[in-house]
Structure formats: structure tokens, C-alpha cells
Short mmCIF file of C-alpha atoms and ligand atoms in Angstrom, two decimals:
data_model
loop_
_atom_site.label_atom_id
_atom_site.label_comp_id
_atom_site.label_asym_id
_atom_site.label_seq_id
_atom_site.Cartn_x
_atom_site.Cartn_y
_atom_site.Cartn_z
CA MET V 1 -81.70 -9.65 -146.20
CA LYS V 2 -79.63 -6.85 -147.66
CA LYS V 3 -82.82 -5.11 -148.73
CA ALA V 4 -84.21 -5.28 -145.19
CA ALA V 5 -81.01 -3.82 -143.73
CA PHE V 6 -81.12 -1.08 -146.28
CA ALA V 7 -84.77 -0.30 -145.42
CA VAL V 8 -83.94 -0.12 -141.70
CA ALA V 9 -80.97 2.17 -142.36
CA LEU V 10 -83.08 4.37 -144.59
CA GLY V 11 -85.82 4.48 -141.95
CA LEU V 12 -83.36 5.51 -139.24
CA LEU V 13 -81.90 8.15 -141.51
CA LEU V 14 -85.35 9.60 -142.18
CA VAL V 15 -86.23 9.64 -138.46
CA GLY V 16 -82.88 11.30 -137.71
CA ALA V 17 -83.47 13.89 -140.41
CA ALA V 18 -86.99 14.60 -139.11
CA VAL V 19 -85.68 14.98 -135.54
CA LEU V 20 -82.98 17.42 -136.63
CA TYR V 21 -85.38 19.31 -138.88
CA ARG V 22 -87.89 19.77 -136.08
CA ALA V 23 -85.14 20.73 -133.59
CA ALA V 24 -83.86 23.34 -136.06
CA ARG V 25 -87.36 24.76 -136.50
CA PHE V 26 -87.88 24.83 -132.73
CA THR V 27 -86.85 28.45 -132.43
CA SER V 28 -87.28 31.07 -129.74
CA ARG V 29 -90.71 32.55 -129.13
CA GLN V 30 -89.32 35.51 -127.20
CA MET V 31 -90.08 38.93 -128.68
CA SER V 32 -87.73 41.88 -128.85
CA VAL V 33 -89.24 45.00 -127.36
CA PRO V 34 -88.10 48.53 -126.67
CA PRO V 35 -87.46 49.08 -122.96
CA ALA V 36 -90.17 50.70 -120.86
CA GLU V 37 -90.48 54.47 -120.87
CA PRO V 38 -88.47 55.81 -117.98
CA PHE V 39 -90.57 56.04 -114.87
CA ALA V 40 -89.06 57.45 -111.72
CA PHE V 41 -90.72 57.08 -108.39
CA ASP V 42 -89.90 57.08 -104.71
CA THR V 43 -88.87 53.44 -104.12
CA ALA V 44 -88.09 53.95 -100.43
CA GLY V 45 -91.49 55.55 -99.85
CA ALA V 46 -93.24 52.68 -101.64
CA ALA V 47 -91.32 50.12 -99.55
CA THR V 48 -92.37 51.93 -96.36
CA ARG V 49 -96.01 51.92 -97.46
CA LEU V 50 -95.82 48.18 -98.20
CA ALA V 51 -94.23 47.59 -94.80
CA GLY V 52 -97.17 49.48 -93.26
CA ALA V 53 -99.61 47.19 -95.06
CA LEU V 54 -97.88 44.13 -93.60
CA THR V 55 -98.60 45.24 -90.01
CA TYR V 56 -102.33 44.47 -90.43
CA ARG V 57 -103.27 40.94 -89.38
CA THR V 58 -105.79 40.39 -92.18
CA ILE V 59 -105.71 36.65 -91.59
CA SER V 60 -107.96 34.00 -93.11
CA TYR V 61 -108.40 31.12 -90.68
CA GLN V 62 -109.79 27.73 -91.63
CA ASP V 63 -112.05 28.21 -88.58
CA SER V 64 -114.19 31.10 -89.83
CA THR V 65 -115.25 32.13 -86.29
CA ARG V 66 -111.74 33.53 -85.82
CA PHE V 67 -112.17 36.02 -88.70
CA ASP V 68 -111.40 39.55 -87.47
CA GLY V 69 -113.49 41.95 -89.55
CA ALA V 70 -112.33 44.98 -87.57
CA GLU V 71 -108.74 44.36 -88.66
CA PHE V 72 -109.81 44.31 -92.31
CA ALA V 73 -111.64 47.61 -91.73
CA ARG V 74 -108.46 49.12 -90.24
CA PHE V 75 -106.44 47.86 -93.21
CA GLN V 76 -108.91 49.46 -95.60
CA ASP V 77 -108.66 52.76 -93.69
CA TYR V 78 -104.90 52.51 -94.15
CA LEU V 79 -105.41 52.09 -97.91
CA ARG V 80 -107.67 55.18 -97.96
CA ARG V 81 -105.08 57.28 -96.12
CA THR V 82 -102.18 55.96 -98.18
CA PHE V 83 -103.72 56.36 -101.64
CA PRO V 84 -105.89 59.49 -101.33
CA LYS V 85 -105.90 60.46 -105.01
CA LEU V 86 -106.97 57.01 -106.12
CA HIS V 87 -109.76 57.04 -103.55
CA ALA V 88 -110.93 60.47 -104.68
CA ARG V 89 -111.02 59.41 -108.31
CA LEU V 90 -112.14 55.76 -108.44
CA ARG V 91 -115.56 54.46 -107.47
CA ARG V 92 -115.27 52.04 -104.53
CA GLU V 93 -117.71 49.29 -103.60
CA VAL V 94 -117.63 46.59 -100.96
CA THR V 95 -118.79 43.04 -101.70
CA GLY V 96 -119.21 40.15 -99.30
CA GLY V 97 -118.61 42.45 -96.32
CA TYR V 98 -114.89 43.12 -96.83
CA SER V 99 -113.88 42.60 -100.46
CA LEU V 100 -113.12 45.74 -102.46
CA LEU V 101 -114.08 46.59 -106.03
CA TYR V 102 -112.76 49.82 -107.55
CA GLU V 103 -113.85 51.19 -110.91
CA TRP V 104 -111.58 53.60 -112.78
CA ARG V 105 -113.91 54.81 -115.49
CA GLY V 106 -112.26 54.91 -118.91
CA ALA V 107 -112.70 57.55 -121.59
CA ASP V 108 -114.39 55.06 -123.94
CA THR V 109 -116.96 53.00 -122.07
CA ALA V 110 -117.80 51.05 -125.23
CA LEU V 111 -114.49 49.20 -124.80
CA LYS V 112 -114.31 46.09 -122.66
CA PRO V 113 -112.85 46.83 -119.22
CA ILE V 114 -109.82 45.08 -117.75
CA LEU V 115 -109.67 43.62 -114.24
CA LEU V 116 -106.63 43.54 -111.96
CA LEU V 117 -106.99 41.15 -109.02
CA ALA V 118 -105.17 40.70 -105.72
CA HIS V 119 -106.19 39.61 -102.24
CA GLN V 120 -106.10 41.32 -98.87
CA ASP V 121 -106.00 38.23 -96.70
CA VAL V 122 -102.96 36.24 -95.63
CA VAL V 123 -102.47 32.81 -94.09
CA PRO V 124 -101.78 32.57 -90.33
CA VAL V 125 -98.27 32.13 -88.98
CA GLU V 126 -98.01 28.53 -87.82
CA VAL V 127 -98.13 28.37 -84.05
CA GLY V 128 -94.66 27.68 -82.64
CA THR V 129 -92.72 29.08 -85.63
CA GLU V 130 -92.86 32.80 -84.68
CA SER V 131 -89.39 32.72 -83.14
CA ARG V 132 -87.86 31.37 -86.36
CA TRP V 133 -88.64 34.61 -88.19
CA THR V 134 -85.57 36.84 -88.70
CA GLU V 135 -87.97 39.80 -88.42
CA PRO V 136 -91.37 39.41 -86.74
CA PRO V 137 -94.14 38.50 -89.24
CA PHE V 138 -96.44 41.47 -88.50
CA ALA V 139 -93.93 44.19 -87.56
CA GLY V 140 -93.53 45.65 -91.07
CA ARG V 141 -89.75 45.74 -90.85
CA ILE V 142 -87.38 46.79 -93.63
CA ALA V 143 -83.90 45.28 -93.37
CA ASP V 144 -81.09 44.13 -95.68
CA GLY V 145 -82.90 45.35 -98.80
CA TYR V 146 -86.10 43.43 -98.05
CA VAL V 147 -89.55 44.21 -96.72
CA TRP V 148 -90.29 41.40 -94.26
CA GLY V 149 -93.61 40.00 -93.17
CA ARG V 150 -96.58 37.74 -93.80
CA GLY V 151 -98.11 38.77 -97.10
CA ALA V 152 -94.99 40.34 -98.63
CA LEU V 153 -95.15 37.88 -101.55
CA ASP V 154 -98.69 36.53 -101.12
CA ASP V 155 -100.34 38.83 -101.91
CA LYS V 156 -99.87 42.34 -100.52
CA GLY V 157 -96.75 42.73 -102.69
CA ASN V 158 -99.14 42.65 -105.66
CA LEU V 159 -102.09 44.46 -104.05
CA MET V 160 -99.98 47.42 -102.93
CA ALA V 161 -98.08 47.55 -106.24
CA VAL V 162 -101.37 47.83 -108.16
CA LEU V 163 -102.46 50.67 -105.88
CA GLU V 164 -99.08 52.43 -106.15
CA ALA V 165 -99.31 52.26 -109.96
CA VAL V 166 -102.85 53.63 -110.12
CA GLU V 167 -102.22 56.33 -107.49
CA ARG V 168 -99.26 57.51 -109.54
CA LEU V 169 -101.09 57.50 -112.89
CA VAL V 170 -104.08 59.32 -111.36
CA SER V 171 -101.83 61.96 -109.85
CA ASP V 172 -100.11 62.35 -113.24
CA GLY V 173 -103.55 63.27 -114.64
CA TRP V 174 -103.74 60.07 -116.67
CA THR V 175 -107.09 58.63 -117.82
CA PRO V 176 -107.32 55.13 -119.23
CA LYS V 177 -109.10 54.61 -122.50
CA GLN V 178 -110.91 51.49 -121.29
CA THR V 179 -112.33 51.14 -117.80
CA ILE V 180 -110.08 49.43 -115.28
CA TYR V 181 -111.48 47.47 -112.35
CA LEU V 182 -109.38 46.58 -109.31
CA ALA V 183 -110.77 43.79 -107.13
CA PHE V 184 -109.23 42.72 -103.83
CA GLY V 185 -110.79 39.70 -102.16
CA HIS V 186 -110.76 39.08 -98.41
CA ASP V 187 -110.96 35.26 -98.29
CA GLU V 188 -108.79 33.96 -101.13
CA GLU V 189 -106.80 31.76 -98.77
CA VAL V 190 -109.97 29.92 -97.74
CA GLY V 191 -111.54 29.59 -101.18
CA GLY V 192 -112.78 33.06 -102.13
CA MET V 193 -116.43 32.09 -101.83
CA HIS V 194 -117.52 35.25 -100.00
CA GLY V 195 -115.21 37.68 -101.80
CA ALA V 196 -114.14 37.01 -105.38
CA ALA V 197 -117.17 34.82 -106.04
CA ARG V 198 -119.54 37.66 -105.08
CA THR V 199 -117.55 40.28 -106.97
CA ALA V 200 -117.71 38.09 -110.09
CA ALA V 201 -121.46 37.60 -109.60
CA LEU V 202 -121.93 41.37 -109.24
CA LEU V 203 -120.04 42.13 -112.47
CA THR V 204 -121.94 39.35 -114.25
CA SER V 205 -125.28 40.75 -113.07
CA ARG V 206 -124.29 44.09 -114.58
CA GLY V 207 -123.59 42.45 -117.94
CA VAL V 208 -119.84 43.22 -117.79
CA HIS V 209 -117.62 41.43 -120.31
CA LEU V 210 -113.91 41.83 -119.65
CA ASP V 211 -111.00 42.28 -122.03
CA TYR V 212 -108.71 40.34 -119.68
CA VAL V 213 -108.17 39.40 -116.05
CA LEU V 214 -104.78 39.55 -114.37
CA ASP V 215 -104.20 37.85 -111.01
CA GLU V 216 -101.39 36.49 -108.84
CA GLY V 217 -99.93 33.07 -109.57
CA GLY V 218 -96.84 33.89 -111.61
CA ALA V 219 -93.60 35.80 -111.02
CA ILE V 220 -90.09 36.20 -112.37
CA ALA V 221 -88.43 33.00 -111.24
CA THR V 222 -84.71 32.33 -111.11
CA GLY V 223 -83.32 28.80 -110.75
CA LEU V 224 -86.76 27.19 -110.69
CA VAL V 225 -86.98 25.93 -114.27
CA PRO V 226 -84.55 23.03 -114.82
CA GLY V 227 -82.20 23.63 -117.74
CA ILE V 228 -82.58 27.44 -117.76
CA ALA V 229 -80.25 29.58 -115.67
CA SER V 230 -81.62 32.99 -116.62
CA PRO V 231 -84.78 34.48 -115.08
CA VAL V 232 -88.07 33.13 -116.40
CA ALA V 233 -91.33 35.06 -116.20
CA LEU V 234 -94.15 32.62 -115.52
CA VAL V 235 -97.54 33.55 -116.94
CA GLY V 236 -100.21 31.21 -115.59
CA ILE V 237 -102.69 30.39 -118.37
CA ALA V 238 -104.59 27.78 -116.36
CA GLU V 239 -104.92 26.47 -112.84
CA LYS V 240 -105.64 23.07 -111.43
CA GLY V 241 -108.92 22.00 -109.89
CA TYR V 242 -109.36 20.84 -106.30
CA LEU V 243 -111.03 17.85 -104.68
CA SER V 244 -110.77 16.17 -101.29
CA LEU V 245 -112.28 12.74 -100.78
CA GLU V 246 -113.01 11.25 -97.39
CA LEU V 247 -112.66 7.48 -97.10
CA THR V 248 -114.34 5.80 -94.13
CA VAL V 249 -114.45 2.23 -92.98
CA GLU V 250 -116.82 1.09 -90.25
CA ALA V 251 -116.16 -2.17 -88.41
CA GLU V 252 -116.98 -4.05 -85.24
CA GLY V 253 -114.94 -2.58 -82.43
CA GLY V 254 -113.81 -4.76 -79.56
CA HIS V 255 -110.82 -6.06 -77.76
CA SER V 256 -107.56 -6.15 -79.66
CA SER V 257 -106.75 -9.59 -78.24
CA MET V 258 -109.15 -11.22 -80.72
CA PRO V 259 -108.96 -9.16 -83.92
CA PRO V 260 -110.68 -10.19 -87.18
CA ALA V 261 -108.51 -11.00 -90.23
CA GLN V 262 -108.93 -7.42 -91.47
CA THR V 263 -109.54 -4.44 -89.22
CA ALA V 264 -111.01 -1.06 -90.16
CA THR V 265 -107.48 0.34 -90.06
CA GLY V 266 -106.13 -2.38 -92.35
CA ILE V 267 -108.93 -2.00 -94.89
CA LEU V 268 -108.50 1.77 -94.95
CA SER V 269 -104.70 1.60 -95.26
CA ALA V 270 -105.01 -0.80 -98.21
CA ALA V 271 -107.41 1.64 -99.92
CA VAL V 272 -104.98 4.55 -99.46
CA ALA V 273 -102.09 2.44 -100.73
CA ARG V 274 -104.08 1.45 -103.83
CA LEU V 275 -104.76 5.12 -104.60
CA GLU V 276 -101.05 5.89 -104.42
CA ALA V 277 -100.22 2.87 -106.58
CA HIS V 278 -102.83 3.80 -109.22
CA GLN V 279 -102.03 7.40 -110.06
CA MET V 280 -104.02 9.36 -112.61
CA PRO V 281 -102.25 9.22 -116.00
CA ARG V 282 -99.61 11.76 -117.05
CA HIS V 283 -100.29 14.05 -120.02
CA ILE V 284 -98.25 16.69 -121.81
CA ARG V 285 -101.09 18.97 -122.84
CA GLY V 286 -102.65 22.38 -122.32
CA ALA V 287 -100.58 24.81 -120.27
CA THR V 288 -97.73 22.33 -119.75
CA ALA V 289 -97.41 21.64 -123.49
CA ALA V 290 -97.41 25.41 -124.11
CA MET V 291 -94.67 25.87 -121.50
CA LEU V 292 -92.43 23.25 -123.14
CA ASP V 293 -92.97 25.06 -126.46
CA TYR V 294 -91.73 28.32 -124.94
CA ILE V 295 -88.85 27.12 -122.74
CA GLY V 296 -87.62 24.32 -125.01
CA PRO V 297 -85.96 26.59 -127.59
CA GLU V 298 -84.05 28.38 -124.78
CA MET V 299 -82.38 25.16 -123.60
CA ALA V 300 -79.18 23.35 -124.54
CA PHE V 301 -79.19 21.35 -127.79
CA SER V 302 -79.90 17.89 -126.32
CA ARG V 303 -82.97 19.11 -124.43
CA ARG V 304 -84.09 21.14 -127.43
CA LEU V 305 -83.84 18.00 -129.55
CA ALA V 306 -86.12 16.10 -127.15
CA LEU V 307 -88.63 18.90 -126.50
CA GLY V 308 -88.86 19.73 -130.21
CA ASN V 309 -89.70 16.10 -130.94
CA LEU V 310 -92.33 15.07 -128.43
CA TRP V 311 -93.81 12.74 -131.09
CA LEU V 312 -90.71 10.60 -130.52
CA PHE V 313 -89.41 11.55 -127.08
CA GLY V 314 -92.70 12.38 -125.30
CA GLY V 315 -92.48 9.35 -123.02
CA LEU V 316 -88.88 10.14 -122.07
CA VAL V 317 -89.72 13.80 -121.40
CA GLU V 318 -92.70 12.77 -119.24
CA ARG V 319 -90.53 10.41 -117.19
CA GLN V 320 -87.70 12.93 -116.71
CA PHE V 321 -89.93 15.92 -116.10
CA GLY V 322 -92.24 13.90 -113.86
CA ALA V 323 -89.39 12.65 -111.68
CA THR V 324 -89.62 15.66 -109.33
CA PRO V 325 -92.76 16.48 -107.32
CA SER V 326 -93.02 19.91 -109.00
CA GLY V 327 -92.66 18.48 -112.51
CA ASN V 328 -95.07 15.65 -111.69
CA ALA V 329 -97.66 18.20 -110.52
CA MET V 330 -97.60 19.85 -113.95
CA LEU V 331 -98.24 16.55 -115.75
CA ARG V 332 -101.06 14.88 -113.90
CA THR V 333 -103.83 15.07 -111.34
CA THR V 334 -101.93 14.50 -108.10
CA THR V 335 -103.00 12.25 -105.23
CA ALA V 336 -102.06 13.31 -101.69
CA PRO V 337 -103.36 11.43 -98.63
CA THR V 338 -103.37 14.21 -96.01
CA ILE V 339 -105.36 12.96 -92.99
CA LEU V 340 -105.48 9.53 -91.33
CA ALA V 341 -107.48 8.98 -88.16
CA ALA V 342 -108.42 5.85 -86.26
CA GLY V 343 -108.16 4.43 -82.79
CA VAL V 344 -108.00 5.85 -79.28
CA LYS V 345 -106.29 3.19 -77.21
CA ASP V 346 -103.62 0.61 -77.91
CA ASN V 347 -105.78 -2.38 -76.88
CA VAL V 348 -109.07 -1.33 -78.50
CA LEU V 349 -110.04 -2.05 -82.13
CA PRO V 350 -111.29 1.14 -83.75
CA SER V 351 -114.87 0.95 -85.00
CA THR V 352 -114.20 3.71 -87.53
CA ALA V 353 -111.15 4.58 -89.59
CA ARG V 354 -111.06 7.74 -91.68
CA ALA V 355 -108.70 9.19 -94.30
CA VAL V 356 -108.77 12.31 -96.44
CA VAL V 357 -107.07 12.35 -99.82
CA ASN V 358 -106.50 15.64 -101.62
CA PHE V 359 -106.41 15.73 -105.43
CA ARG V 360 -105.25 18.64 -107.59
CA ILE V 361 -106.96 18.16 -110.91
CA LEU V 362 -105.14 18.66 -114.20
CA PRO V 363 -107.03 20.74 -116.79
CA GLY V 364 -108.64 18.15 -119.07
CA ASP V 365 -109.53 15.88 -116.12
CA SER V 366 -112.65 16.52 -114.02
CA VAL V 367 -114.02 16.13 -110.49
CA ALA V 368 -116.37 13.34 -111.65
CA GLY V 369 -113.51 11.62 -113.48
CA VAL V 370 -111.30 11.65 -110.38
CA VAL V 371 -114.11 10.28 -108.17
CA ALA V 372 -114.70 7.48 -110.70
CA HIS V 373 -110.96 6.77 -110.82
CA ALA V 374 -110.78 6.61 -107.01
CA ARG V 375 -113.72 4.16 -106.84
CA ARG V 376 -112.13 1.94 -109.48
CA ALA V 377 -108.71 2.02 -107.83
CA ILE V 378 -110.04 1.29 -104.32
CA ASP V 379 -112.55 -1.29 -105.59
CA ASP V 380 -113.76 -2.21 -102.09
CA PRO V 381 -117.44 -1.81 -101.07
CA ARG V 382 -116.42 -1.63 -97.39
CA VAL V 383 -114.82 1.77 -98.05
CA THR V 384 -117.30 4.66 -98.16
CA ILE V 385 -116.12 7.48 -100.43
CA ARG V 386 -117.50 10.99 -100.04
CA THR V 387 -116.52 14.48 -101.25
CA VAL V 388 -115.29 16.35 -98.17
CA ASN V 389 -116.76 19.82 -98.62
CA GLU V 390 -118.19 22.28 -101.05
CA SER V 391 -114.71 23.56 -101.99
CA ALA V 392 -114.32 20.99 -104.78
CA ASN V 393 -113.83 22.79 -108.04
CA GLU V 394 -113.09 21.92 -111.62
CA PRO V 395 -109.78 22.91 -113.23
CA SER V 396 -109.88 26.24 -115.05
CA PRO V 397 -110.13 26.59 -118.82
CA VAL V 398 -106.77 27.12 -120.55
CA SER V 399 -106.39 30.75 -121.65
CA PRO V 400 -104.99 31.25 -125.14
CA VAL V 401 -101.33 32.08 -125.87
CA SER V 402 -102.37 33.22 -129.35
CA SER V 403 -104.35 36.17 -127.96
CA ALA V 404 -103.34 39.83 -128.12
CA ASN V 405 -103.55 39.88 -124.32
CA PHE V 406 -100.98 37.11 -123.88
CA THR V 407 -98.71 39.09 -126.20
CA LEU V 408 -99.41 42.14 -124.03
CA MET V 409 -98.22 40.25 -120.91
CA GLN V 410 -95.14 39.01 -122.75
CA ARG V 411 -94.28 42.46 -124.07
CA THR V 412 -94.77 44.20 -120.72
CA LEU V 413 -92.70 41.64 -118.80
CA ARG V 414 -89.84 41.94 -121.27
CA GLN V 415 -90.01 45.72 -121.05
CA VAL V 416 -89.67 45.82 -117.28
CA ALA V 417 -87.28 42.84 -117.02
CA PRO V 418 -85.14 43.03 -120.18
CA GLY V 419 -83.94 39.64 -121.40
CA VAL V 420 -86.36 37.64 -119.25
CA ILE V 421 -87.72 34.46 -120.85
CA VAL V 422 -91.51 34.61 -120.78
CA THR V 423 -93.40 31.33 -120.69
CA PRO V 424 -96.97 30.17 -120.22
CA TRP V 425 -97.39 27.78 -117.31
CA LEU V 426 -99.80 25.85 -115.17
CA VAL V 427 -100.60 27.22 -111.70
CA VAL V 428 -100.77 24.16 -109.44
CA GLY V 429 -102.52 26.01 -106.60
CA GLY V 430 -105.75 27.99 -106.81
CA THR V 431 -106.40 31.73 -107.19
CA ASP V 432 -109.42 34.03 -107.05
CA SER V 433 -109.22 34.40 -110.83
CA ARG V 434 -111.12 31.17 -111.37
CA TYR V 435 -114.38 32.94 -110.47
CA PHE V 436 -113.98 35.27 -113.46
CA ASP V 437 -113.72 32.55 -116.13
CA GLY V 438 -117.18 33.39 -117.41
CA LEU V 439 -116.33 37.05 -118.05
CA THR V 440 -113.45 36.55 -120.51
CA PRO V 441 -111.38 33.72 -122.02
CA ASP V 442 -108.21 35.75 -121.32
CA VAL V 443 -107.35 35.05 -117.68
CA TYR V 444 -103.64 35.41 -116.90
CA ARG V 445 -101.74 34.99 -113.64
CA THR V 446 -98.43 36.79 -113.45
CA GLY V 447 -96.49 39.72 -112.04
CA ALA V 448 -92.95 41.00 -111.72
CA LEU V 449 -92.08 40.03 -108.16
CA GLY V 450 -88.96 37.87 -107.99
CA LEU V 451 -88.93 34.27 -106.90
CA GLY V 452 -85.78 32.29 -106.15
CA ALA V 453 -85.53 28.61 -105.25
CA GLY V 454 -85.41 29.51 -101.54
CA ASP V 455 -88.54 31.64 -101.72
CA LEU V 456 -91.02 28.84 -102.33
CA SER V 457 -90.88 27.78 -98.68
CA ARG V 458 -91.35 31.40 -97.55
CA ILE V 459 -94.79 31.64 -99.21
CA HIS V 460 -97.22 30.44 -96.51
CA GLY V 461 -94.06 29.63 -94.49
CA THR V 462 -91.43 31.31 -92.36
CA ASN V 463 -89.52 34.51 -93.24
CA GLU V 464 -91.76 35.67 -96.06
CA ARG V 465 -90.16 38.76 -97.57
CA VAL V 466 -89.84 40.71 -100.80
CA ALA V 467 -86.71 42.38 -102.16
CA ILE V 468 -87.28 46.13 -102.45
CA ALA V 469 -85.82 46.10 -105.98
CA ASP V 470 -88.29 43.39 -107.04
CA TYR V 471 -91.18 45.27 -105.47
CA ALA V 472 -90.17 48.41 -107.38
CA ARG V 473 -90.07 46.36 -110.59
CA ASN V 474 -93.56 45.06 -109.84
CA ILE V 475 -94.91 48.62 -109.53
CA THR V 476 -93.28 49.47 -112.87
CA PHE V 477 -94.89 46.35 -114.33
CA TYR V 478 -98.41 47.49 -113.43
CA VAL V 479 -97.75 51.04 -114.63
CA GLN V 480 -96.40 49.75 -117.93
CA LEU V 481 -99.19 47.20 -118.29
CA ILE V 482 -101.84 49.89 -117.82
CA ARG V 483 -100.05 52.18 -120.27
CA ASN V 484 -99.69 49.35 -122.82
CA SER V 485 -103.30 48.20 -122.36
CA THR V 486 -104.98 51.51 -122.65
CA ALA V 487 -103.72 54.45 -124.62
CA PRO V 488 -104.55 57.72 -122.81
CA GLY V 489 -108.08 58.92 -123.39
CA PRO V 490 -108.91 62.14 -125.24
ZN1 ZN I 1 -102.27 34.39 -102.87
#
């Protein structure tokens, strides 16, 4: 008996020692870097040029017949007028009708080129919400230190910053060592199938292999990572896949005075409820595991203890982290019933009931795996399950954090935002970058725009705006990134 108690005590002691040892070795992964070379530019002028870009209604509508090509052409004329030196120097091509591909030929064409992505299109302003905007969404107003308008954050604040950076470097007489491509899609908000997909196919057909791809999908976030008060630069190393399933139930219609035991509506509702009750499993892996590795050491001791010892506290971390919708989205393939439709009249049994369920697929899961899961969870032959449209796509590969290019992102972000905590993370939406997976393993999604807790609802929502200071930092980020990536040519 005494021996057993002793063994238990010894066991606990060893576990405690292992936990403390691992917590002690769970040290910061942030690098110390010299600040960026000073770089002065006309911030007010750049803000005015961004404001000008926001006056163009380059809108992607779900209904493609509403697409206004002439407005995209006017926007592209504006880019030509605004960045004349860039347009004189870089080769410009159009793909898919309205997407732009620029090539800034490097001094050494044997080196792999880099690709900077952004998109020209924006989402529509929801009908009925126009009057809630402090400044009108397409007026290009500057007020209170912000540039206001649809696209300020998503994604003209990146597109224009890339162009500002290149225009400036070209006018300084700078030549990159490796070729730099800029690609600006025109249909990112509706899937990128006519823009980014064709640009990627064009580069592939030319045998291009890229050093790295940089796209939207990350920013310098404040107050968005629980347990860390200081700004955190999010570098997306993967993005989730996308799948919508349509569930339909057909039944005898008829008078509601003599209903069967189960109606089409009842059968469908039960199927949707079963999907919500049987969620895809949670996993700490890939981009999310990498993020915990990077942010864990920056947290208070108790959290560091848990995050440094996932072998013991993994379940606890999953439960705590997964308790919020945003944390949950980083841990599993999510299930979101988005459309329910049945019935036309209160005293008529519907002969058809239809639901659409949207899944965002965690890297490591697959479209086929989610379909199989849905069939198993619903387990009812009366429910027909079908993939809604061709927009289903697999999750992206996970880009390495051990690569020189991830280090390059980390270094550049810390140069332009001293003291910022850089972390890999999982982009839960989709970006155009997924089309370029085949051209390089190093696909990163970041930038130096600022994002506060209140800004998440502005993206695709009301009162989208960018702080002029953050926009200026974003321009500096691209300048510094290009300088760091490519030493000047001979
Ligand atoms: Zn976007």
C-alpha cells in the first residue's frame, strides 16, 4: 500500500517536472531585427490616391449578369494615370477580360520570381444599409484620420499599397534582382475562377516556378488574439476549403388537415439538426498548431504551461479555444446551415423541402470526407444530398514556417511594426492565392494594415475604412519586403 502511494507520488512528481521543463523550454520565437531603413513618402498624397480608387464601383455580384466591365476599365485607366512610371516600366497583360498581370523584369532571370497578389473587386453594399455609413461607401472620403469606403480594407488597401511601393522604387531607379509579378484579380469575391485561376494557368503554361506568393488574408491585429494585448501580425500559412451541400426531401403534397406522421419539412429539419449535433472532429494541427507554438510563449504563465504541454492539456486547450466561434473555426471543419426553403401557404403540405449547408474544410480534411460524414450523420435515404455548385474546393496545403520566405515575412513585419508578435495562422475564408499552390510551396497571406476588434464587421459590412497611418505602414511593408527579397540588381 505504501509502495503504491509512493509510486503515485513519484509519477505525479515526474509529470509535474516534465510540464515545468516543457513550459520553461517554450520560449519566444520572435526575432530581433534592425528597424527598416528610413523611407519618407507623401502619406497625404497616397491617402488621396487610395480614396480615388475607392470611388470606382468594381463590384462582384453573385448574379454575374450585373457585372459592370466598363467600371473595371475606368478603374484600370485610373491606375494607369496614377502610377505612370510603373506602367512605363512594367509589362502589363490582361487575363480573363479584366484581371491584371504585371511583370517587373529582374536583373537575374535565372532566379525564381516572386508574386504579389491583390484583387480589384469588392463586395456590394447591402441594400438598405447605405444610410448607416458615416461616409458614403463610394465617395472616397477622407475624415478623422481614415480613408472611408468599400474596399478600403478588402482589398484596395493592399492593391494600392503594392502599386505605391513599386511606383516609388521604379522612380528611385531601383531594379529588383529577381523578377516580380503583380497580379490583381477581378472576381476574387465570387471565387476567382475567371481571374486568378486564368492568371495561374497562364504562368503555369509558361513554365514559371515562383519563389513565393504573398496575398491578402492577414494583418496586424490588436485585441483579436485572446491572452495577448499587444499587436499580433497574422501570417496565413493555409486556408480552409469550401463546400456547400444541398439537402432535398420530396414528399406527397396535399392538405395540411390530414398530414402524414412525417412531412418533408420535418424530415429535412431532422437532417439539419443531426448535422449540427454531429460536428466534424476538432484537431490541433497544421496552421493552428503552428500558431499556438508562436503565440503560446508570449502569454501569461498559466496559458504558457498549458500550450507548452499539449500532450497533457490538449483536450482542455481544444475545449477552451473552441468555445468561441472564431476559435472553433480554427480547430475543425465548420457546419453552417445557411438556407432553408419549403412551403408556400399555411394550409398546404410542401411537396419539396430544401436546405443548403455550408462547410469550411480544415486542412487535413477533404471534400469527399465531409460528404461522407454528412451522409453518415444524416443517415436517411429520403434525404437527397448534392454538392451545390462548382465552387467546392479542397483546403490549401500548409506552407512551411521553416522556410526562408516565412522568416522573410517575419523579419519584414517586425521591421515596419517594431515589437509586433508575428504568428502563423489559418485563414478561415478563401483568397485568390489558392490557385497558385502548384507554383510554389511558399504561399503566405499577410500585410501591414491594422485590424481591431471592431474592424471585423466592417469587412464586407458597413463603414469599411482604413486608418491613414496603417495604410502608410502597409506601403512601407511592401517597399521593405521588396528590398529584403531582392537585393538591387547590377
Ligand atoms: Zn479580399
